[in-house]
CSV table of C-alpha atoms in Angstrom, one decimal:
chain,number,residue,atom,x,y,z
A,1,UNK,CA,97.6,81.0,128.2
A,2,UNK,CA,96.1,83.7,125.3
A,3,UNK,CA,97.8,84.0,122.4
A,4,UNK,CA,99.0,86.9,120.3
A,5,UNK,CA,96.0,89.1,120.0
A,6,UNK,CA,95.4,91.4,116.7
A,7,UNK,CA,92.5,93.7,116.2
A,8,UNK,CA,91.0,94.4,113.6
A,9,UNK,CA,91.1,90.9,111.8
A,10,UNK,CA,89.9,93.0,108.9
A,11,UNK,CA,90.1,96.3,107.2
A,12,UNK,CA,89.3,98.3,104.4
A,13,UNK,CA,90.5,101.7,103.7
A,14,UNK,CA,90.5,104.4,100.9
A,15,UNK,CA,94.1,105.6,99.8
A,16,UNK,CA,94.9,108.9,101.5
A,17,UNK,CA,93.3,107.5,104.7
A,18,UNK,CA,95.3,106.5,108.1
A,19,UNK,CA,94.9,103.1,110.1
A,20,UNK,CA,95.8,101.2,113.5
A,21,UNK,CA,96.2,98.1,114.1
A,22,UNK,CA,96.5,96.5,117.2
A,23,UNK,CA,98.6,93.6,118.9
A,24,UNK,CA,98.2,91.9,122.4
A,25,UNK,CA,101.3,90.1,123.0
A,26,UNK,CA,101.2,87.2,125.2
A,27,UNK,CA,101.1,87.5,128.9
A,28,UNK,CA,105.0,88.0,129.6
A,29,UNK,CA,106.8,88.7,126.7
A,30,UNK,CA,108.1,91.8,126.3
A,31,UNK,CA,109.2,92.4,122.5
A,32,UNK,CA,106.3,92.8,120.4
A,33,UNK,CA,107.8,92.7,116.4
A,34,UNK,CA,105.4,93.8,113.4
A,35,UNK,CA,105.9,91.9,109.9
A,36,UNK,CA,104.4,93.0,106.6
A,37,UNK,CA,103.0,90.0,103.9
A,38,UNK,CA,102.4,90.7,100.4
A,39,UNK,CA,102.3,88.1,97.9
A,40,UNK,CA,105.2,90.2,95.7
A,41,UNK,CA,107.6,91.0,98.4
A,42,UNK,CA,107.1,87.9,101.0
A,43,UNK,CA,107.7,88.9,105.0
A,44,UNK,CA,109.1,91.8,105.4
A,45,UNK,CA,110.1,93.2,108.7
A,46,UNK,CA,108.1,96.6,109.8
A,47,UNK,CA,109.8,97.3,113.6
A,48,UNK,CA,110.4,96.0,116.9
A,49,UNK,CA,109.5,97.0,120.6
A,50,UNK,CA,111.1,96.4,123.7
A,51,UNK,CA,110.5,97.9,126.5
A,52,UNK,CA,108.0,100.9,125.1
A,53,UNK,CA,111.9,101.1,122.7
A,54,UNK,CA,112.1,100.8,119.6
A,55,UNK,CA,114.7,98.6,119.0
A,56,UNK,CA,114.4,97.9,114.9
A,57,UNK,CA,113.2,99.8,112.1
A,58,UNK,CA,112.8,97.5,108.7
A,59,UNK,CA,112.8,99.8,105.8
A,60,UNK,CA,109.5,101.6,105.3
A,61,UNK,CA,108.8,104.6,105.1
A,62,UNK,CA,107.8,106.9,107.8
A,63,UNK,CA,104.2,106.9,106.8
A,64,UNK,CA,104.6,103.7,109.2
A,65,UNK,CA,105.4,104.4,113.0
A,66,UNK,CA,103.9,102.3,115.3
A,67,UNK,CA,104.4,102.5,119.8
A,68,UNK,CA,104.3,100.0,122.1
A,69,UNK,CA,102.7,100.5,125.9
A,70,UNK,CA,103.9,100.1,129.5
A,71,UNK,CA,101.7,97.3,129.2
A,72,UNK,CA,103.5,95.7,126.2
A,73,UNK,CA,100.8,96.3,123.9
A,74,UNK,CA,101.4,97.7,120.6
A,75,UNK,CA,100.4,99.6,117.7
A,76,UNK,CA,101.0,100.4,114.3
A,77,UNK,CA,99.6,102.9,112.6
A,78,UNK,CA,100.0,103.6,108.8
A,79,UNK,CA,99.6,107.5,107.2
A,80,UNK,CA,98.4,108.1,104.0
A,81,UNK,CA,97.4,104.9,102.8
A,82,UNK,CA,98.4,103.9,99.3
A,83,UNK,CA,96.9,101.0,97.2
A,84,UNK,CA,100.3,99.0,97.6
A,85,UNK,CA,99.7,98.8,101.8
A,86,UNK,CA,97.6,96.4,101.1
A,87,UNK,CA,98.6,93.3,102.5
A,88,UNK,CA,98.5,91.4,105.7
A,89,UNK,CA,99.8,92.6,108.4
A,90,UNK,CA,101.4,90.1,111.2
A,91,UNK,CA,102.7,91.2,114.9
A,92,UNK,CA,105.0,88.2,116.7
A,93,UNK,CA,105.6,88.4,120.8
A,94,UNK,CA,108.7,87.5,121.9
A,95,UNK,CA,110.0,86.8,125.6
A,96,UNK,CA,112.9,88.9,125.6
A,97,UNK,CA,114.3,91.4,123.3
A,98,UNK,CA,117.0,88.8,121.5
A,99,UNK,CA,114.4,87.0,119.5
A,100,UNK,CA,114.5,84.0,120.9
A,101,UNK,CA,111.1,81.9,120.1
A,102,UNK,CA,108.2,84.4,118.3
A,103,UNK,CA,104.7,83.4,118.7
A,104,UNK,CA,102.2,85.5,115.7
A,105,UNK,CA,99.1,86.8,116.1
A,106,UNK,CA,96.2,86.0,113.5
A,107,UNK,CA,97.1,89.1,111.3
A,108,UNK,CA,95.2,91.9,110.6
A,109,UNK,CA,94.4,91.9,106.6
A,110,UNK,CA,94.3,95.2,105.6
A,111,UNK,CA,93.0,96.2,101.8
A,112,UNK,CA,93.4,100.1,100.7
A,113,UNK,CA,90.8,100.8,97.9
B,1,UNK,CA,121.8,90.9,105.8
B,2,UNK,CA,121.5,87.1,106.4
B,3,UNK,CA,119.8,84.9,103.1
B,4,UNK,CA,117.2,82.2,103.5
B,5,UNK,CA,116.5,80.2,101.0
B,6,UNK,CA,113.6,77.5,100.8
B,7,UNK,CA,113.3,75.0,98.4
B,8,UNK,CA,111.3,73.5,96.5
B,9,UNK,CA,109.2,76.6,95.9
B,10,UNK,CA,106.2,74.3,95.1
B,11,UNK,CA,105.3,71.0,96.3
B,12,UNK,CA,102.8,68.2,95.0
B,13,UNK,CA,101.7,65.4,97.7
B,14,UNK,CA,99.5,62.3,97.1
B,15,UNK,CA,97.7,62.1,100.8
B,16,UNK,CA,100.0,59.4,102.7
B,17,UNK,CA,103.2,60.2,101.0
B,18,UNK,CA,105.9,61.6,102.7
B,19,UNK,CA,107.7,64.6,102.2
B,20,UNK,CA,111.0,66.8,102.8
B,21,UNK,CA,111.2,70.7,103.0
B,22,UNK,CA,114.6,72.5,103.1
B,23,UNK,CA,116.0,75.8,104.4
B,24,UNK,CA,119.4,77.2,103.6
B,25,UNK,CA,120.6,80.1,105.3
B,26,UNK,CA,124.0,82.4,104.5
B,27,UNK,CA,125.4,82.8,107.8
B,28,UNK,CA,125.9,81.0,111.4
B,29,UNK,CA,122.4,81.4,113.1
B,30,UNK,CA,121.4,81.0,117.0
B,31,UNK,CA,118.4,79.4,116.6
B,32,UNK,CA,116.0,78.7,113.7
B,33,UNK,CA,111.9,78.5,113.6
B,34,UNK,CA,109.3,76.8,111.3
B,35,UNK,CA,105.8,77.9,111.2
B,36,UNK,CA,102.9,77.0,108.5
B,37,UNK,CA,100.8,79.3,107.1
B,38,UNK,CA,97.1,78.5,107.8
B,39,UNK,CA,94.5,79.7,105.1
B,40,UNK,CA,93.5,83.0,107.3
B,41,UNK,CA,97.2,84.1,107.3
B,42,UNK,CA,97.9,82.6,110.8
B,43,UNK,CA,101.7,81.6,111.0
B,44,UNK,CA,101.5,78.9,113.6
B,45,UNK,CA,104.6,77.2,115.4
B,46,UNK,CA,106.1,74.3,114.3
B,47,UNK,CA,110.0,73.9,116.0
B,48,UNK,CA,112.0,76.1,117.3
B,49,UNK,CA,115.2,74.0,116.5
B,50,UNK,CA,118.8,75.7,116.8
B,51,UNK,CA,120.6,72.6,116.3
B,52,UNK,CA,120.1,68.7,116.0
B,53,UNK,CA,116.5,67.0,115.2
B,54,UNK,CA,113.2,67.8,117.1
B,55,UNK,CA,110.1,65.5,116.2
B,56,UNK,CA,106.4,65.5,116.5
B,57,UNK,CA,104.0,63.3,115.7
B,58,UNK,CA,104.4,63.0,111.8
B,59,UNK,CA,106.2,66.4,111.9
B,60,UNK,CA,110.4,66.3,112.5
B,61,UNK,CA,112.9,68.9,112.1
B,62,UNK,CA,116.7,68.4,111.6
B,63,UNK,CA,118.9,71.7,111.8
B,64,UNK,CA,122.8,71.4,111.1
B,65,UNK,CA,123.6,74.6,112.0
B,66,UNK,CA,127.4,74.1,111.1
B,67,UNK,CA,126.7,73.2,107.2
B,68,UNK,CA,124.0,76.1,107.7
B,69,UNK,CA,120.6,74.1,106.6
B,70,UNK,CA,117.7,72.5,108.3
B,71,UNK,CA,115.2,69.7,106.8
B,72,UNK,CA,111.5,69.9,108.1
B,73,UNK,CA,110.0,66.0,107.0
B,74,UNK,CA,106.3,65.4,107.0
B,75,UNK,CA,105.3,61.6,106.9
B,76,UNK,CA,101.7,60.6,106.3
B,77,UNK,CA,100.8,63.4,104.5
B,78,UNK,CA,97.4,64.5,105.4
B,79,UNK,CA,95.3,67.4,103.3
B,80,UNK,CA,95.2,69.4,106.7
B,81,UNK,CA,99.0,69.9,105.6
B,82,UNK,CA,98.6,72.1,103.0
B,83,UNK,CA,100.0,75.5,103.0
B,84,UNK,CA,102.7,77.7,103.1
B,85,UNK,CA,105.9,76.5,104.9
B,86,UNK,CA,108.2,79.3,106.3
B,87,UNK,CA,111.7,79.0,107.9
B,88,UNK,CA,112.6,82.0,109.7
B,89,UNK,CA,116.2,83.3,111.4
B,90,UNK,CA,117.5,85.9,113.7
B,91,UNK,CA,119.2,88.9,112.5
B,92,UNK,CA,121.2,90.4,115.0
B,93,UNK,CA,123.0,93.9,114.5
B,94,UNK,CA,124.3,94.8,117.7
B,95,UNK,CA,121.2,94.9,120.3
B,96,UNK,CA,118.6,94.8,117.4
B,97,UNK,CA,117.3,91.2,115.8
B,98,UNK,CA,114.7,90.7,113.9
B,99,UNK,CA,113.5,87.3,112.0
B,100,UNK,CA,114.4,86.7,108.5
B,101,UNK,CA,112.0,84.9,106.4
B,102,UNK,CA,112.1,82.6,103.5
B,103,UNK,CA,110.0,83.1,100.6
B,104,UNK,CA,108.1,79.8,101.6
B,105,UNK,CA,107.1,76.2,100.5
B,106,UNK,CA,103.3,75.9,99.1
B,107,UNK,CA,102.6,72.6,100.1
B,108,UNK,CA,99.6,71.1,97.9
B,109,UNK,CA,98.3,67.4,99.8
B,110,UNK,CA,95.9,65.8,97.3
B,111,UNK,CA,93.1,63.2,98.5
């Protein structure tokens, strides 16, 4: 059974630039959650999908939006970058849309220049 | 919101030695999840351990939900253990959850 599937693995971006990133949950689960790491603020939660819903917004601001498919598939996209987005970005796949047990992807590591 | 707290912040192994990693949390929680970090940032499954103790192989996890703590205990120490150490809990508010993390244990397993 795949995994949680992130593309790019990888990024680099100029400030003032936009991005997606991608997440494949596994085969199944519905809710499809997005998690920002940086080494000054920890994990911080970004949003999560259920059901092409979004359920749960952490506090970001709207330069972040994301969407999730009829598929379960989701994306995140970030406007405007700024140096301070940098940071690794994590997506966790969920069975239902009561986090029960989340499974993470491999992150996408994103680094604005 | 709900607080998680991990402690110790840093740990020091000699390979072989045994070792225990705690998580406090403020409030009641459903269930409770450990992952460790690997070096390219994957967050990979440990227990998923709502309540009582969970073990495997050198790995074992005790969560006493009611005094609002769980203990993750690594025997054997090998240098494939180092890393980060997260606990994570649901945060419900009405039909939305999301997982609260602690700030991590950076586990450091020295041949």
């Amino acid at each position: 059974k795949a995994g949680v599937t992130q593309t790019p693995r990888y990024l680099i971006k100029t400030r003032g630039q936009q991005v997606t990133l991608s997440c494949s949950p596994i085969s199944g689960h519905r809710s499809v959650s997005w998690y920002q790491q940086t080494p000054g603020q920890g994990l911080q939660f970004l949003f999560e999908y259920f059901s092409e819903t979004q359920r749960n917004k952490g506090n970001f601001p709207g330069r972040f939006s994301g969407r999730q498919f009829s598929n379960s598939r989701s994306e995140m996209n970030v406007s405007t970058l700024e140096l301070g987005d940098s940071a690794l970005y994590l997506c966790a796949s969920s069975r239902t849309d009561r986090v029960t047990e989340a499974f993470f992807g491999q992150g996408t590591r994103l680094t604005v220049v | 919101g709900i607080q998680v707290e991990q402690s110790p912040p840093d740990l020091i192994l000699q390979e072989g030695a045994n070792s225990t990693l705690r998580c406090n949390f403020s409030d009641s929680v459903n269930n409770l999840q450990w992952f460790h970090q690997n070096p390219w940032g994957q967050l990979i499954n440990l227990f998923y351990i709502p309540s009582g103790t969970k073990q495997n192989g050198r790995l074992s996890a005790t969560t006493v939900a009611t005094e609002r703590y769980s203990l993750l205990y690594i025997s054997s120490s090998q240098t494939t253990d180092s890393g980060v150490y997260f606990c994570a809990v649901p945060h419900y508010t009405g039909a939305n959850s999301k997982l609260t993390f602690g700030k991590g244990i950076t586990l450091s397993v020295r041949p």
